[in-house]
């Protein structure tokens, strides 16, 4: 571990060192540990990202107008197939097509594409969900923290269930629960109402609340994702709650503070340090939450509930426009990097460890 | 972040406090009100779970459920039997799908752990030029969703086509290297008598990796040209691009919480940094390795979009792909009782391990679990 203490080593040798050999000496210790991971990440993580930026300036993919493709260079006998041609540079066209919603480009994608609507919906989706997760998480943690409540252990064990199941199963199960003909939700509503009711959760185009341009499928997915997300926040809040000394509440009630006053001026401020990083993680996770959207609404109706990551997948999987998808992914990164930097600043995650 | 990292331990001790009868008594109406609230929340949490369990037991094999009942008349395990035999229209059994998912998930998790833990150690314990930038690069990657790199990964892996002999050869060499690395860890430590549990675990993992690669090398695919993209190996490589930074970051978070005093004492005793890593840090980070490995495994077990985009041969298909084929408008004629049984079978192994590791996982999620 001498490498961690350069001053001592330098004093020992006595001779002045060039900055380069100093750098090498500091790197020598960790290098052997870093090398395998660095090599793998350079080839499978960073090289594809650089390649992605290059792709975003080309027409990589299937070019329908010409009946050509750039994906398969190898045909039978090792020769390029007849419909192969190398990708050509298109400059900034992919970016301008996406950002200006060029009509002929939108028509090529099926007519439902609107970059700014997708971005706006994605941000609204993220913040509305995380808002519910954090507030419900805190309230339920406080409820379960009430002294003398019977069966706390049992409730805690049940309430962790949504975290335990794989996301993909949760998304597919909720998709079937909201099925308009056979889903459990409509059956439950019919049972309560006493007459058969069929709500078309994923197909109704008119917004259910006039004036708010959000389709019914947004509310269905919001319900599913609230179910999925609050237990994690609740567990983080429980951990923080239990580190608040009881004396603070005792002192507050002696001073005549009501329960509500105690909640706002003791509980909430002291939960903040734990909840802010957790909310940040939640924001990034929900922003990129592929499974719920793709498996439940599939972006429908008419692409109104598409988020950035599902659209990026659709561009590759359905439209086979790899160059456009690459440009779109660069734009995703452009949205996420500021979020990441703010998160990193708030949580101080990459700061030096001096434990 | 450090304050959140200690959460699970605190939760554990406080639950014990709560169950002791020292607390004040609630007024009866408060107890009733709170119990009602808790029961309501519990009902919403359990509703989907009970729905899927009851549907999976439905013996009538009706295409779609038309009513709600907790235990359907004449409940049986028929749906499970059918799903284990042939879950989708493709001629593959549940065991084959599960084997593919298991190989994908296990391989990715083992590989990410093996080379992730040493990088995490370097980030946690060494100060070197460029450390801050390297860490921001690793953490920044975990924020970018894997879906957003699917275009270049597809294009690059699609360009790699080799003959099956070359494939077997390169897999064989990789397998021998991994196995040799494992022996290199175990044998010297065993000879000098300093081997501990984690030495065997780490060495054993490397050996296992090597063996898996060697087995794959001697049983090559049937076609004469091997397209890396259209194989589980290709999907695995694409998954590594996200799983490795996640593993490094997650493990680094745990290593940071291990106090340095033990290592300092070992330095005074003249231990080299390799000895410190293998004999002090690794044994202490066993829970972290288990949790990170489990989280990577879960991600692989339910991986969807890469396999869906890359794979075309039914014998390579995974559990998540079959599940997608059974859901909603894609379900076709698959009865929902089979869908229900299938989702339970997919969730069960993951859910059980999750509950066992729960204490450690929650801390890890707040440390760095943002990869989608």
XYZ file of C-alpha atoms in Angstrom:
727
model
C 0.000 0.000 0.000
C 3.037 2.268 -0.268
C 1.484 3.593 -3.452
C -1.099 5.499 -1.444
C 1.579 7.540 0.262
C 3.807 9.186 -2.347
C 5.446 11.662 0.038
C 7.105 8.946 2.097
C 8.441 7.165 -0.958
C 9.839 10.363 -2.444
C 11.599 11.282 0.774
C 13.184 7.838 0.776
C 14.766 8.055 -2.654
C 15.874 11.666 -2.168
C 16.163 12.288 -5.908
C 13.681 14.614 -7.692
C 11.280 12.722 -9.960
C 9.737 13.718 -13.266
C 5.931 14.114 -13.177
C 5.542 11.237 -15.638
C 7.408 8.677 -13.557
C 5.531 9.975 -10.519
C 2.231 9.275 -12.305
C 3.449 5.813 -13.257
C 4.487 5.063 -9.686
C 1.049 6.005 -8.394
C -0.665 3.952 -11.068
C 1.467 0.839 -10.654
C -0.353 -0.389 -7.556
C -3.973 -0.126 -8.729
C -3.239 -0.832 -12.412
C -3.184 -4.612 -12.096
C -6.571 -4.458 -10.340
C -8.075 -2.068 -12.864
C -6.710 -3.608 -16.039
C -9.193 -6.477 -16.648
C -12.235 -4.303 -16.030
C -10.757 -1.408 -18.010
C -10.069 -3.609 -21.037
C -13.541 -5.149 -21.007
C -15.280 -1.805 -20.525
C -13.266 -0.169 -23.295
C -14.340 -2.880 -25.773
C -17.951 -3.582 -24.804
C -19.040 -0.307 -23.155
C -17.110 2.701 -24.384
C -16.357 1.595 -27.931
C -20.077 0.983 -28.696
C -20.869 4.443 -27.302
C -18.331 6.066 -29.623
C -19.624 3.919 -32.490
C -23.139 5.082 -31.595
C -22.159 8.727 -32.046
C -20.690 7.873 -35.462
C -23.837 5.914 -36.402
C -26.009 8.885 -35.503
C -24.529 10.826 -38.452
C -25.255 8.027 -40.972
C -28.250 6.296 -42.540
C -27.321 2.975 -40.894
C -30.167 0.456 -40.986
C -32.807 -0.520 -43.550
C -33.279 2.101 -46.262
C -36.744 1.335 -47.622
C -36.779 3.973 -50.399
C -33.770 2.309 -52.041
C -34.622 -1.269 -51.059
C -31.176 -1.526 -49.450
C -29.798 -2.339 -46.030
C -26.469 -1.718 -44.302
C -26.758 -4.367 -41.592
C -25.749 -7.632 -43.261
C -22.411 -7.504 -44.975
C -22.135 -11.278 -45.288
C -24.290 -13.198 -47.740
C -23.944 -16.782 -48.958
C -20.377 -17.596 -49.960
C -18.957 -14.706 -47.964
C -19.965 -12.126 -50.589
C -22.102 -9.102 -49.674
C -25.798 -9.736 -50.446
C -27.350 -7.901 -53.399
C -29.252 -5.434 -51.255
C -26.234 -4.437 -49.166
C -24.660 -1.038 -49.425
C -22.267 0.646 -46.995
C -23.831 3.266 -44.666
C -23.587 6.830 -45.917
C -23.080 9.997 -43.927
C -26.166 12.198 -43.679
C -24.713 14.960 -41.538
C -27.072 16.288 -38.901
C -30.204 15.116 -40.715
C -31.144 12.455 -38.125
C -31.000 15.070 -35.385
C -32.951 17.725 -37.299
C -35.571 15.141 -38.338
C -36.101 14.173 -34.698
C -35.978 17.631 -33.154
C -38.205 19.334 -35.759
C -40.575 16.344 -36.229
C -40.042 16.522 -40.003
C -43.450 15.464 -41.507
C -42.073 12.924 -44.024
C -39.889 11.424 -41.266
C -42.841 11.201 -38.848
C -44.928 9.552 -41.578
C -42.176 6.945 -42.027
C -42.484 6.070 -38.313
C -46.254 5.596 -38.527
C -47.393 9.156 -37.854
C -47.405 9.117 -34.036
C -43.895 10.410 -33.406
C -43.442 13.757 -31.663
C -40.106 14.264 -29.919
C -41.188 17.088 -27.615
C -44.383 15.277 -26.604
C -42.337 12.152 -25.755
C -39.822 14.161 -23.731
C -42.556 16.105 -21.949
C -44.535 12.966 -21.156
C -41.390 11.198 -19.966
C -40.557 14.011 -17.533
C -44.161 14.206 -16.291
C -44.261 10.414 -15.952
C -41.056 10.504 -13.879
C -41.956 13.280 -11.494
C -45.586 12.272 -10.964
C -44.495 8.721 -10.102
C -41.592 9.627 -7.829
C -43.790 12.202 -6.087
C -46.298 9.479 -5.196
C -43.544 7.003 -4.280
C -41.812 9.370 -1.863
C -44.904 10.785 -0.178
C -46.664 7.416 0.170
C -43.406 5.810 1.268
C -42.915 8.357 4.034
C -46.554 8.255 5.205
C -46.659 4.462 5.366
C -43.275 4.330 7.105
C -44.568 6.782 9.723
C -47.762 4.738 10.111
C -45.799 1.524 10.652
C -43.500 3.300 13.075
C -46.347 4.159 15.466
C -45.545 2.585 18.808
C -47.997 0.004 20.036
C -49.388 -0.814 16.591
C -50.300 -4.495 16.434
C -48.789 -6.742 13.789
C -46.085 -4.370 12.595
C -43.768 -7.228 11.673
C -46.432 -8.951 9.578
C -47.299 -5.736 7.740
C -43.631 -5.031 7.024
C -43.211 -8.518 5.613
C -46.259 -8.145 3.332
C -45.421 -4.631 2.197
C -42.066 -5.697 0.772
C -43.721 -8.032 -1.778
C -43.697 -5.608 -4.764
C -39.916 -5.236 -4.444
C -39.359 -8.968 -4.451
C -41.010 -9.793 -7.786
C -39.201 -9.248 -11.089
C -40.260 -6.041 -12.887
C -41.147 -7.871 -16.042
C -43.597 -10.146 -14.228
C -45.170 -7.172 -12.445
C -45.621 -5.348 -15.746
C -47.196 -8.317 -17.541
C -49.473 -9.175 -14.606
C -50.722 -5.579 -14.358
C -51.238 -5.525 -18.120
C -53.605 -8.468 -17.777
C -55.228 -7.004 -14.659
C -56.207 -3.907 -16.669
C -57.476 -5.948 -19.627
C -60.792 -4.429 -20.691
C -62.714 -7.712 -21.010
C -61.099 -10.177 -18.608
C -59.010 -8.014 -16.288
C -59.407 -8.139 -12.521
C -59.726 -4.355 -12.206
C -62.817 -4.121 -14.399
C -64.294 -7.162 -12.657
C -63.680 -5.547 -9.280
C -65.286 -2.285 -10.406
C -68.251 -4.229 -11.825
C -68.603 -6.119 -8.550
C -68.656 -2.891 -6.539
C -70.970 -1.128 -8.990
C -73.253 -4.153 -9.234
C -73.465 -3.996 -13.029
C -70.928 -5.006 -15.721
C -68.602 -2.126 -16.553
C -65.972 -2.261 -19.276
C -63.358 0.445 -19.090
C -61.047 0.354 -22.106
C -57.898 1.177 -20.152
C -55.389 0.953 -22.967
C -57.476 1.895 -25.994
C -59.550 4.901 -24.976
C -58.094 7.906 -26.755
C -60.078 10.750 -25.151
C -58.468 11.923 -21.926
C -60.671 10.880 -18.972
C -60.178 14.222 -17.209
C -61.098 17.016 -19.631
C -58.389 19.633 -20.018
C -55.538 17.309 -18.975
C -54.084 15.712 -22.128
C -53.225 12.357 -20.546
C -54.873 9.162 -21.822
C -56.461 6.574 -19.567
C -53.500 4.223 -20.054
C -51.295 6.745 -18.206
C -53.486 6.397 -15.121
C -53.452 2.594 -15.366
C -49.663 2.570 -15.518
C -49.443 5.168 -12.756
C -51.442 2.842 -10.486
C -49.235 -0.127 -11.372
C -46.034 1.836 -10.867
C -47.159 3.349 -7.572
C -47.823 -0.204 -6.401
C -44.314 -1.134 -7.535
C -42.413 1.884 -6.249
C -43.536 2.992 -2.793
C -42.185 0.041 -0.733
C -38.578 0.925 -1.574
C -39.057 4.530 -0.431
C -40.861 3.272 2.637
C -37.929 1.061 3.620
C -35.454 3.919 3.191
C -37.727 6.189 5.252
C -38.115 3.527 7.970
C -34.337 3.300 8.333
C -34.056 7.064 8.714
C -37.058 7.304 11.056
C -35.570 4.853 13.490
C -32.413 6.910 13.832
C -34.427 9.945 15.050
C -34.010 10.035 18.844
C -37.321 9.592 20.723
C -36.297 12.381 23.124
C -36.903 14.929 20.387
C -40.574 13.959 20.182
C -40.871 13.833 23.970
C -39.371 17.332 24.290
C -41.678 18.569 21.535
C -44.816 17.197 23.194
C -43.793 18.714 26.533
C -43.549 22.043 24.708
C -47.113 21.436 23.496
C -46.427 20.566 19.838
C -49.255 18.620 18.176
C -48.639 15.442 16.217
C -48.973 17.326 12.954
C -46.467 19.997 14.053
C -44.031 17.269 15.095
C -44.352 15.624 11.670
C -43.619 18.826 9.757
C -40.846 20.207 11.950
C -39.070 17.075 13.240
C -39.853 14.039 11.109
C -39.721 15.561 7.627
C -36.530 17.635 8.033
C -34.697 14.685 9.570
C -35.852 12.321 6.803
C -34.503 14.638 4.111
C -30.844 13.449 4.090
C -31.939 9.853 3.428
C -34.869 10.579 1.121
C -33.119 12.960 -1.297
C -30.564 10.393 -2.593
C -33.265 7.714 -2.721
C -35.545 10.045 -4.689
C -32.674 10.780 -7.078
C -32.167 7.063 -7.698
C -35.927 6.788 -8.165
C -35.971 9.604 -10.710
C -33.291 8.013 -12.897
C -34.915 4.573 -12.556
C -38.424 5.800 -13.399
C -37.182 7.944 -16.287
C -35.732 4.769 -17.840
C -38.532 2.416 -16.763
C -38.868 0.329 -19.906
C -40.867 -2.643 -18.681
C -44.030 -0.985 -17.329
C -44.581 1.144 -20.447
C -43.575 -1.434 -23.035
C -45.514 -4.344 -21.578
C -48.594 -2.453 -20.370
C -49.591 0.201 -22.895
C -46.881 -0.426 -25.491
C -46.763 3.366 -25.825
C -50.422 3.536 -26.846
C -52.927 4.820 -27.604
C -51.466 6.569 -30.670
C -48.019 6.782 -29.058
C -49.283 9.150 -26.360
C -47.614 7.220 -23.509
C -44.340 6.507 -25.295
C -41.241 7.367 -23.245
C -37.696 7.878 -24.536
C -36.407 4.346 -23.966
C -39.439 2.582 -25.454
C -39.268 4.863 -28.503
C -35.528 4.109 -28.878
C -36.318 0.387 -28.832
C -39.150 0.830 -31.342
C -36.824 2.698 -33.734
C -34.525 -0.336 -33.771
C -36.987 -3.182 -33.340
C -39.858 -2.027 -35.567
C -38.542 0.718 -37.871
C -35.001 -0.699 -38.208
C -33.624 2.828 -38.476
C -30.390 2.295 -36.559
C -28.887 5.669 -37.433
C -31.995 7.491 -36.207
C -32.067 5.313 -33.087
C -28.432 6.207 -32.407
C -29.190 9.927 -32.727
C -32.223 9.461 -30.491
C -30.073 7.687 -27.883
C -27.542 10.537 -27.969
C -30.457 12.852 -27.173
C -31.471 10.562 -24.273
C -27.938 10.909 -22.934
C -28.176 14.684 -23.353
C -31.271 14.666 -21.127
C -29.843 12.222 -18.575
C -26.368 13.707 -18.155
C -27.601 16.932 -16.489
C -29.867 14.822 -14.241
C -26.861 12.633 -13.410
C -24.591 15.594 -12.665
C -27.181 17.161 -10.368
C -27.652 13.795 -8.631
C -23.920 13.360 -8.293
C -23.568 16.837 -6.803
C -26.381 16.281 -4.304
C -25.354 12.800 -3.204
C -21.575 13.408 -3.540
C -21.313 9.845 -4.812
C -17.934 10.009 -6.564
C -16.165 12.073 -3.937
C -13.010 10.651 -2.440
C -13.520 8.151 0.332
C -11.556 8.867 3.509
C -13.165 6.468 5.957
C -24.687 8.267 0.639
C -22.874 6.716 3.571
C -25.810 7.435 5.854
C -28.110 5.404 3.631
C -25.632 2.555 3.403
C -26.086 1.704 7.054
C -29.874 1.595 6.762
C -30.405 -2.180 6.722
C -28.481 -2.727 9.939
C -30.473 -0.037 11.651
C -33.758 -1.425 10.402
C -32.875 -4.777 11.857
C -32.090 -3.528 15.332
C -35.062 -1.199 15.467
C -37.533 -3.916 14.520
C -36.332 -5.781 17.575
C -36.856 -2.684 19.729
C -40.358 -2.287 18.375
C -41.438 -5.800 19.248
C -40.495 -5.415 22.904
C -43.442 -4.293 25.023
C -41.870 -1.020 26.141
C -43.932 1.273 23.909
C -46.851 3.404 24.971
C -50.409 2.135 24.509
C -52.513 3.467 21.676
C -56.043 4.655 22.291
C -58.533 2.047 21.018
C -59.877 4.248 18.225
C -56.332 4.997 17.072
C -55.535 1.299 16.981
C -58.713 0.611 14.966
C -58.020 3.453 12.534
C -54.385 2.457 11.968
C -55.246 -1.218 11.649
C -57.884 -0.354 9.044
C -55.316 1.681 7.094
C -52.711 -1.087 7.284
C -55.234 -3.727 6.233
C -56.306 -1.602 3.276
C -52.691 -1.123 2.141
C -52.048 -4.824 2.649
C -55.088 -5.639 0.517
C -53.860 -3.466 -2.377
C -50.413 -5.034 -2.155
C -51.766 -8.574 -2.085
C -54.538 -8.153 -4.668
C -52.417 -8.782 -7.824
C -50.486 -11.543 -6.093
C -53.634 -13.394 -4.975
C -55.228 -12.858 -8.388
C -52.326 -14.494 -10.191
C -52.077 -17.369 -7.697
C -55.784 -18.134 -7.854
C -55.763 -17.974 -11.663
C -52.837 -20.379 -11.876
C -54.852 -22.951 -9.916
C -57.900 -22.721 -12.165
C -58.470 -26.206 -13.604
C -61.091 -25.319 -16.178
C -58.481 -24.280 -18.711
C -60.794 -21.498 -19.872
C -59.124 -19.035 -22.174
C -59.878 -15.994 -20.033
C -61.099 -15.442 -16.473
C -64.565 -13.926 -16.208
C -65.019 -13.566 -12.468
C -63.059 -13.003 -9.295
C -62.710 -15.874 -6.828
C -59.934 -16.578 -4.375
C -59.818 -20.351 -4.793
C -61.377 -21.465 -8.064
C -63.670 -24.528 -7.950
C -61.690 -27.748 -8.239
C -58.293 -26.078 -7.924
C -55.455 -28.126 -9.413
C -51.885 -27.826 -10.614
C -52.711 -28.695 -14.244
C -51.619 -25.305 -15.561
C -48.189 -25.779 -14.014
C -47.866 -29.187 -15.638
C -48.796 -27.818 -19.056
C -46.500 -24.828 -18.725
C -43.541 -26.974 -17.698
C -44.152 -29.159 -20.724
C -44.645 -26.552 -23.442
C -45.304 -22.922 -22.443
C -45.603 -21.286 -25.900
C -46.308 -22.238 -29.494
C -42.596 -22.857 -30.052
C -41.371 -26.426 -29.505
C -39.341 -25.593 -26.394
C -39.972 -26.765 -22.853
C -39.862 -24.646 -19.730
C -36.626 -26.342 -18.703
C -34.925 -25.328 -21.952
C -36.093 -21.712 -21.617
C -34.999 -21.654 -17.979
C -31.632 -23.192 -18.871
C -31.011 -20.456 -21.456
C -31.979 -17.729 -18.998
C -29.872 -19.375 -16.302
C -26.778 -19.614 -18.492
C -27.190 -16.004 -19.574
C -27.806 -14.690 -16.063
C -25.214 -16.882 -14.347
C -22.492 -16.209 -16.897
C -23.003 -12.453 -16.864
C -23.175 -12.297 -13.061
C -20.051 -14.428 -12.546
C -18.037 -12.526 -15.127
C -19.086 -9.119 -13.801
C -18.247 -10.148 -10.225
C -14.913 -11.659 -11.101
C -13.421 -8.650 -12.824
C -15.625 -6.089 -11.083
C -14.439 -6.794 -7.567
C -10.788 -6.034 -8.253
C -11.654 -2.769 -10.017
C -13.939 -1.864 -7.109
C -11.028 -2.535 -4.729
C -8.774 -0.230 -6.734
C -11.379 2.551 -6.700
C -12.056 2.116 -3.005
C -8.494 1.838 -1.656
C -6.008 3.472 -4.038
C -5.516 7.114 -4.909
C -4.231 7.515 -8.437
C -4.277 10.152 -11.152
C -7.527 10.149 -13.131
C -9.397 8.222 -10.429
C -12.166 10.815 -10.167
C -12.744 10.838 -13.948
C -12.717 7.054 -14.185
C -15.288 6.842 -11.402
C -17.547 9.442 -13.009
C -17.283 7.479 -16.269
C -18.296 4.238 -14.541
C -21.153 5.823 -12.601
C -22.304 7.835 -15.623
C -22.639 4.606 -17.619
C -24.896 3.101 -14.969
C -27.288 6.024 -15.493
C -27.535 5.448 -19.265
C -30.182 2.824 -20.033
C -29.001 -0.293 -21.863
C -31.873 0.088 -24.344
C -30.233 3.275 -25.558
C -27.114 1.370 -26.685
C -28.961 -1.414 -28.478
C -28.321 0.024 -31.973
C -24.484 0.014 -31.846
C -24.370 -3.262 -29.895
C -26.533 -4.945 -32.521
C -24.518 -3.494 -35.413
C -21.139 -4.386 -33.905
C -22.033 -7.906 -32.753
C -23.814 -8.576 -36.044
C -20.558 -7.850 -37.847
C -18.708 -10.613 -35.983
C -19.115 -13.906 -37.841
C -16.693 -16.730 -37.449
C -16.597 -20.366 -38.430
C -17.573 -22.786 -35.691
C -14.043 -24.223 -35.432
C -12.618 -20.771 -34.763
C -15.358 -20.214 -32.220
C -14.588 -23.451 -30.385
C -10.906 -22.586 -30.439
C -11.345 -19.089 -28.999
C -13.855 -20.277 -26.400
C -11.465 -23.051 -25.425
C -8.589 -20.619 -24.957
C -10.764 -18.256 -22.914
C -11.951 -21.184 -20.810
C -8.405 -22.377 -20.139
C -7.342 -18.837 -19.201
C -10.219 -18.467 -16.734
C -9.591 -21.903 -15.222
C -5.847 -21.142 -14.967
C -6.629 -17.863 -13.231
C -8.780 -19.745 -10.741
C -6.017 -22.268 -10.024
C -3.529 -19.391 -9.687
C -5.671 -17.976 -6.886
C -6.294 -21.257 -5.080
C -3.077 -23.277 -5.385
C -0.439 -20.846 -3.967
C -2.702 -19.887 -1.071
C -3.488 -23.555 -0.380
C 0.215 -24.500 -0.454
C 1.196 -21.718 1.938
C -1.749 -22.546 4.167
C -3.247 -19.054 3.944
C -6.330 -20.058 1.979
C -9.640 -18.909 3.445
C -13.256 -19.402 2.354
C -13.294 -16.512 -0.064
C -10.092 -17.663 -1.766
C -11.898 -20.857 -2.652
C -15.050 -18.974 -3.652
C -13.241 -16.569 -5.978
C -10.982 -19.256 -7.396
C -13.934 -21.607 -7.692
C -15.949 -18.985 -9.565
C -13.096 -18.536 -12.036
C -12.765 -22.299 -12.432
C -16.508 -22.604 -12.997
C -16.414 -19.851 -15.634
C -13.591 -21.691 -17.356
C -15.499 -24.969 -17.292
C -18.675 -23.341 -18.692
C -16.627 -21.834 -21.531
C -14.895 -25.166 -22.208
C -18.221 -27.021 -22.295
C -19.604 -24.423 -24.719
C -16.446 -24.835 -26.792
C -16.871 -28.601 -27.247
C -20.606 -28.337 -28.008
C -20.743 -25.744 -30.815
C -24.007 -24.675 -32.555
C -25.196 -26.671 -35.538
C -24.824 -24.087 -38.319
C -21.407 -23.753 -39.887
C -21.211 -19.957 -39.585
C -21.561 -18.546 -36.100
C -23.127 -15.084 -35.864
C -22.174 -13.625 -32.505
C -25.273 -11.388 -32.418
C -27.653 -14.316 -32.875
C -26.417 -16.261 -29.845
C -26.735 -16.236 -26.077
C -23.014 -15.440 -25.947
C -23.658 -12.258 -27.941
C -26.564 -11.248 -25.697
C -24.303 -11.939 -22.723
C -21.553 -9.697 -24.099
C -24.097 -6.934 -24.710
C -25.360 -7.353 -21.144
C -21.838 -7.154 -19.717
C -21.553 -3.632 -21.138
C -24.091 -2.522 -18.535
C -23.651 -5.183 -15.848
C -19.927 -4.596 -15.309
C -20.104 -0.869 -14.440
C -23.073 -1.649 -12.200
C -21.117 -4.382 -10.401
C -18.047 -2.160 -9.986
C -20.093 0.686 -8.588
C -22.165 -1.476 -6.289
C -19.127 -3.327 -4.904
C -17.172 -0.108 -4.447
C -19.996 1.238 -2.315
C -19.767 -1.791 -0.032
C -15.956 -1.829 0.114
C -16.037 1.822 1.215
C -17.976 0.796 4.311
C -15.348 -1.750 5.415
C -13.090 -0.042 7.970
C -9.474 0.408 6.943
C -7.954 -0.414 10.369
C -7.578 -4.135 9.625
C -5.682 -3.426 6.434
C -3.428 -0.914 8.173
C -2.546 -3.517 10.776
C -1.771 -6.007 7.992
C 0.513 -3.472 6.267
C 2.478 -3.125 9.493
C 2.780 -6.917 9.570
C 4.295 -6.720 6.094
C 1.393 -8.009 3.990
C 1.435 -7.189 0.266
C -1.588 -5.543 -1.319
C -2.441 -8.843 -3.025
C -2.516 -10.614 0.323
C -4.639 -7.828 1.805
C -7.080 -8.064 -1.089
C -7.382 -11.854 -1.081
C -7.213 -12.535 2.630
C -8.783 -9.508 4.306
C -10.983 -7.520 1.935
C -12.540 -10.418 0.000
C -13.677 -12.412 3.053
C -15.247 -9.270 4.513
C -17.071 -8.475 1.291
C -18.760 -11.863 0.885
C -22.279 -10.418 1.514
C -21.579 -7.672 -1.009
C -20.470 -10.233 -3.583
C -23.598 -12.273 -2.921
C -25.925 -9.296 -3.299
C -24.232 -7.839 -6.370
C -24.129 -11.258 -7.967
C -27.791 -11.773 -7.173
C -28.842 -8.382 -8.594
C -26.880 -9.048 -11.791
C -28.386 -12.519 -11.954
C -31.940 -11.189 -11.580
C -31.330 -8.679 -14.357
C -30.135 -11.490 -16.629
C -32.888 -13.901 -15.576
C -35.566 -11.438 -16.738
C -33.598 -9.739 -19.547
C -35.975 -8.917 -22.399
C -35.092 -6.344 -25.027
C -31.606 -7.557 -25.991
C -32.695 -11.186 -26.380
C -35.873 -10.110 -28.197
C -33.893 -8.026 -30.672
C -30.902 -10.350 -31.106
C -32.122 -13.939 -31.027
C -33.979 -15.718 -33.826
C -33.483 -19.434 -33.073
C -36.216 -20.908 -30.832
C -33.647 -23.097 -29.043
C -31.961 -19.902 -27.740
C -35.167 -18.278 -26.453
C -35.391 -17.107 -22.846
C -38.077 -16.958 -20.150
C -38.757 -13.256 -20.607
C -39.363 -13.707 -24.340
C -41.874 -16.485 -23.644
C -43.605 -14.347 -21.010
C -44.025 -11.518 -23.535
C -45.596 -13.977 -25.965
C -48.165 -14.946 -23.342
C -49.288 -11.438 -22.338
C -52.211 -9.298 -23.439
C -52.950 -9.037 -27.129
C -49.927 -11.184 -28.002
C -51.278 -14.084 -25.997
C -53.305 -15.548 -28.866
C -54.807 -18.780 -27.623
C -52.646 -19.234 -24.520
C -55.006 -19.625 -21.529
C -54.372 -17.155 -18.758
C -54.048 -19.926 -16.210
C -50.833 -20.909 -17.989
C -49.667 -17.306 -18.104
C -50.246 -17.130 -14.355
C -48.439 -20.380 -13.630
C -45.564 -19.289 -15.854
C -45.111 -15.918 -14.141
C -45.115 -17.601 -10.743
C -42.490 -20.105 -11.847
C -40.315 -17.266 -13.216
C -40.642 -15.172 -10.047
C -40.314 -17.841 -7.404
C -36.540 -18.501 -7.413
C -35.723 -14.784 -7.565
C -38.264 -13.886 -4.873
C -36.994 -16.513 -2.427
C -33.365 -15.428 -2.743
C -34.419 -11.789 -2.516
C -36.160 -12.397 0.796
C -33.089 -14.201 2.142
C -30.728 -11.381 1.132
C -33.221 -8.571 1.778
C -31.245 -6.889 4.575
C -28.206 -6.412 2.399
C -30.030 -5.590 -0.823
C -31.823 -2.462 0.348
C -28.561 -0.723 1.198
C -27.076 -1.756 -2.129
C -30.001 -0.362 -4.105
C -29.496 3.125 -2.738
C -25.754 2.880 -3.331
C -25.929 2.416 -7.038
C -28.790 0.384 -8.418
C -30.042 2.599 -11.211
C -29.252 0.505 -14.261
C -32.463 -0.217 -16.210
